[in-house]
Every structure is written in C-alpha cells, then in structure tokens.
Short mmCIF file of C-alpha atoms in Angstrom, two decimals:
data_model
loop_
_atom_site.label_atom_id
_atom_site.label_comp_id
_atom_site.label_asym_id
_atom_site.label_seq_id
_atom_site.Cartn_x
_atom_site.Cartn_y
_atom_site.Cartn_z
CA MET A 20 0.02 0.02 0.03
CA ILE A 21 1.15 3.54 -0.76
CA TYR A 22 0.02 6.98 0.27
CA VAL A 23 0.09 10.01 -1.97
CA ILE A 24 0.04 13.60 -0.83
CA ALA A 25 -0.34 16.22 -3.61
CA THR A 26 0.06 19.78 -2.40
CA PHE A 27 -0.96 22.70 -4.64
CA ARG A 28 -0.39 26.39 -4.15
CA ILE A 29 -3.33 28.09 -5.96
CA ARG A 30 -3.42 31.53 -7.51
CA PRO A 31 -5.55 33.94 -5.47
CA ALA A 32 -9.22 33.81 -6.37
CA ALA A 33 -8.69 30.52 -8.34
CA LEU A 34 -9.80 28.16 -5.56
CA GLU A 35 -13.32 27.58 -6.82
CA SER A 36 -12.14 26.66 -10.35
CA PHE A 37 -9.45 24.38 -8.95
CA VAL A 38 -11.88 22.58 -6.68
CA GLU A 39 -14.28 22.03 -9.53
CA ALA A 40 -11.56 20.45 -11.69
CA ALA A 41 -10.21 18.42 -8.74
CA TYR A 42 -13.59 16.86 -7.83
CA ALA A 43 -14.18 15.86 -11.43
CA LEU A 44 -10.90 13.85 -11.27
CA ILE A 45 -11.58 12.56 -7.73
CA ASP A 46 -15.02 11.18 -8.76
CA VAL A 47 -13.37 9.11 -11.53
CA ALA A 48 -10.31 8.15 -9.46
CA ARG A 49 -12.37 6.70 -6.58
CA ARG A 50 -13.75 4.10 -9.01
CA GLN A 51 -10.39 3.05 -10.45
CA PRO A 52 -8.99 -0.34 -9.51
CA GLY A 53 -6.51 -0.02 -6.60
CA CYS A 54 -7.81 3.27 -5.28
CA LEU A 55 -8.57 2.91 -1.59
CA TYR A 56 -8.99 6.58 -0.65
CA TYR A 57 -8.90 9.96 -2.56
CA ASP A 58 -10.00 13.28 -1.13
CA LEU A 59 -9.28 16.98 -1.31
CA HIS A 60 -8.53 19.18 1.76
CA ALA A 61 -7.97 22.88 2.16
CA SER A 62 -5.34 24.21 4.46
CA VAL A 63 -6.66 25.76 7.64
CA THR A 64 -3.66 28.14 7.86
CA ASP A 65 -3.17 29.08 4.20
CA PRO A 66 -6.17 29.86 1.98
CA ASP A 67 -4.12 29.33 -1.20
CA ARG A 68 -2.99 25.81 -0.39
CA VAL A 69 -4.94 22.58 -1.01
CA MET A 70 -3.91 19.01 -0.68
CA CYS A 71 -5.08 15.72 -2.17
CA PHE A 72 -4.68 12.75 0.07
CA GLU A 73 -4.75 9.37 -1.62
CA GLN A 74 -4.27 5.77 -0.68
CA TRP A 75 -3.52 3.21 -3.36
CA GLN A 76 -3.18 -0.58 -3.26
CA ASP A 77 0.31 -0.34 -4.80
CA ARG A 78 2.52 1.81 -7.02
CA PRO A 79 1.39 0.16 -10.28
CA ALA A 80 -2.20 1.11 -9.48
CA PHE A 81 -1.15 4.76 -8.89
CA ASP A 82 0.90 4.76 -12.06
CA ARG A 83 -2.08 3.50 -14.02
CA HIS A 84 -4.08 6.37 -12.57
CA LEU A 85 -1.47 8.92 -13.62
CA ALA A 86 -1.60 7.53 -17.22
CA THR A 87 -5.35 8.12 -17.60
CA PRO A 88 -6.83 10.78 -19.85
CA ASP A 89 -8.65 12.06 -16.69
CA VAL A 90 -5.36 13.05 -15.10
CA ALA A 91 -4.23 14.74 -18.33
CA SER A 92 -7.51 16.66 -18.46
CA PHE A 93 -7.13 17.70 -14.84
CA SER A 94 -3.57 18.87 -15.44
CA ALA A 95 -4.67 20.95 -18.42
CA ALA A 96 -7.59 22.39 -16.50
CA ILE A 97 -5.51 23.59 -13.60
CA GLU A 98 -2.51 24.78 -15.56
CA GLY A 99 -3.29 28.49 -15.16
CA LEU A 100 -4.63 28.10 -11.67
CA VAL A 101 -1.64 26.64 -9.86
CA LEU A 102 1.52 28.50 -8.85
CA SER A 103 3.35 25.34 -7.65
CA SER A 104 2.74 21.73 -6.80
CA LYS A 105 4.46 18.85 -5.06
CA ILE A 106 3.60 15.15 -5.02
CA GLU A 107 4.96 12.86 -2.36
CA ILE A 108 4.59 9.12 -2.68
CA ILE A 109 4.99 7.36 0.63
CA HIS A 110 5.98 3.73 0.44
CA PRO A 111 6.46 1.44 3.44
CA ASP A 112 10.20 1.99 3.23
CA SER A 113 10.76 5.27 1.41
CA ILE A 114 9.24 8.52 0.14
CA ASP A 115 9.45 9.62 -3.53
CA THR A 116 8.79 13.19 -4.67
CA LEU A 117 7.50 14.04 -8.19
#
C-alpha cells in the first residue's frame, strides 16, 4: 500500500475553479482499480494551499491512474490556476517526490 500527498499552491481567487476540476478527477479516481482513498482538503492556515490525500493498493495502481486521460484533463484544467505543486509518494520503506 502507498499513500500520495499532492500539495498545490493556488493563485488567489482561483480556488473555486481548482476545486471544480479536482472533484471531477476525484470522482473518477475513486472508482479506479486499486484506489482505496482519494480526497481533497484545504489548508486551515493558508487559503491558497490545497492537498489531495490518496491511498492506493500499490505503486502500479497509482501509475495506471497517472496515465489516464482524466489526469491529463485535470492537469490541463489547472495549468493556469496553480503556482506550484508537489507530489509525495509514501512507500512502506521510502518517500518519492514528483
């Protein structure tokens, strides 16, 4: 099992558009094989930071998710909304950063 934490710094006033795009992806991802948990959370201390918390059966399931057209559509939809992003993949014995 792996955990994924995707952190996004959003442009001011772009939160609503970002959330709309994120939930379109989350709805699809939750039904993908190997997805155990996928949700979006806003920072309570920084209004321009949101995080996706994900739990996947294994890295291949997450990699299949990343290769879907839905992830490509999400990436295109948020391109002008995001100032920066960081994805951490937490394995039982290591942490990868994308």
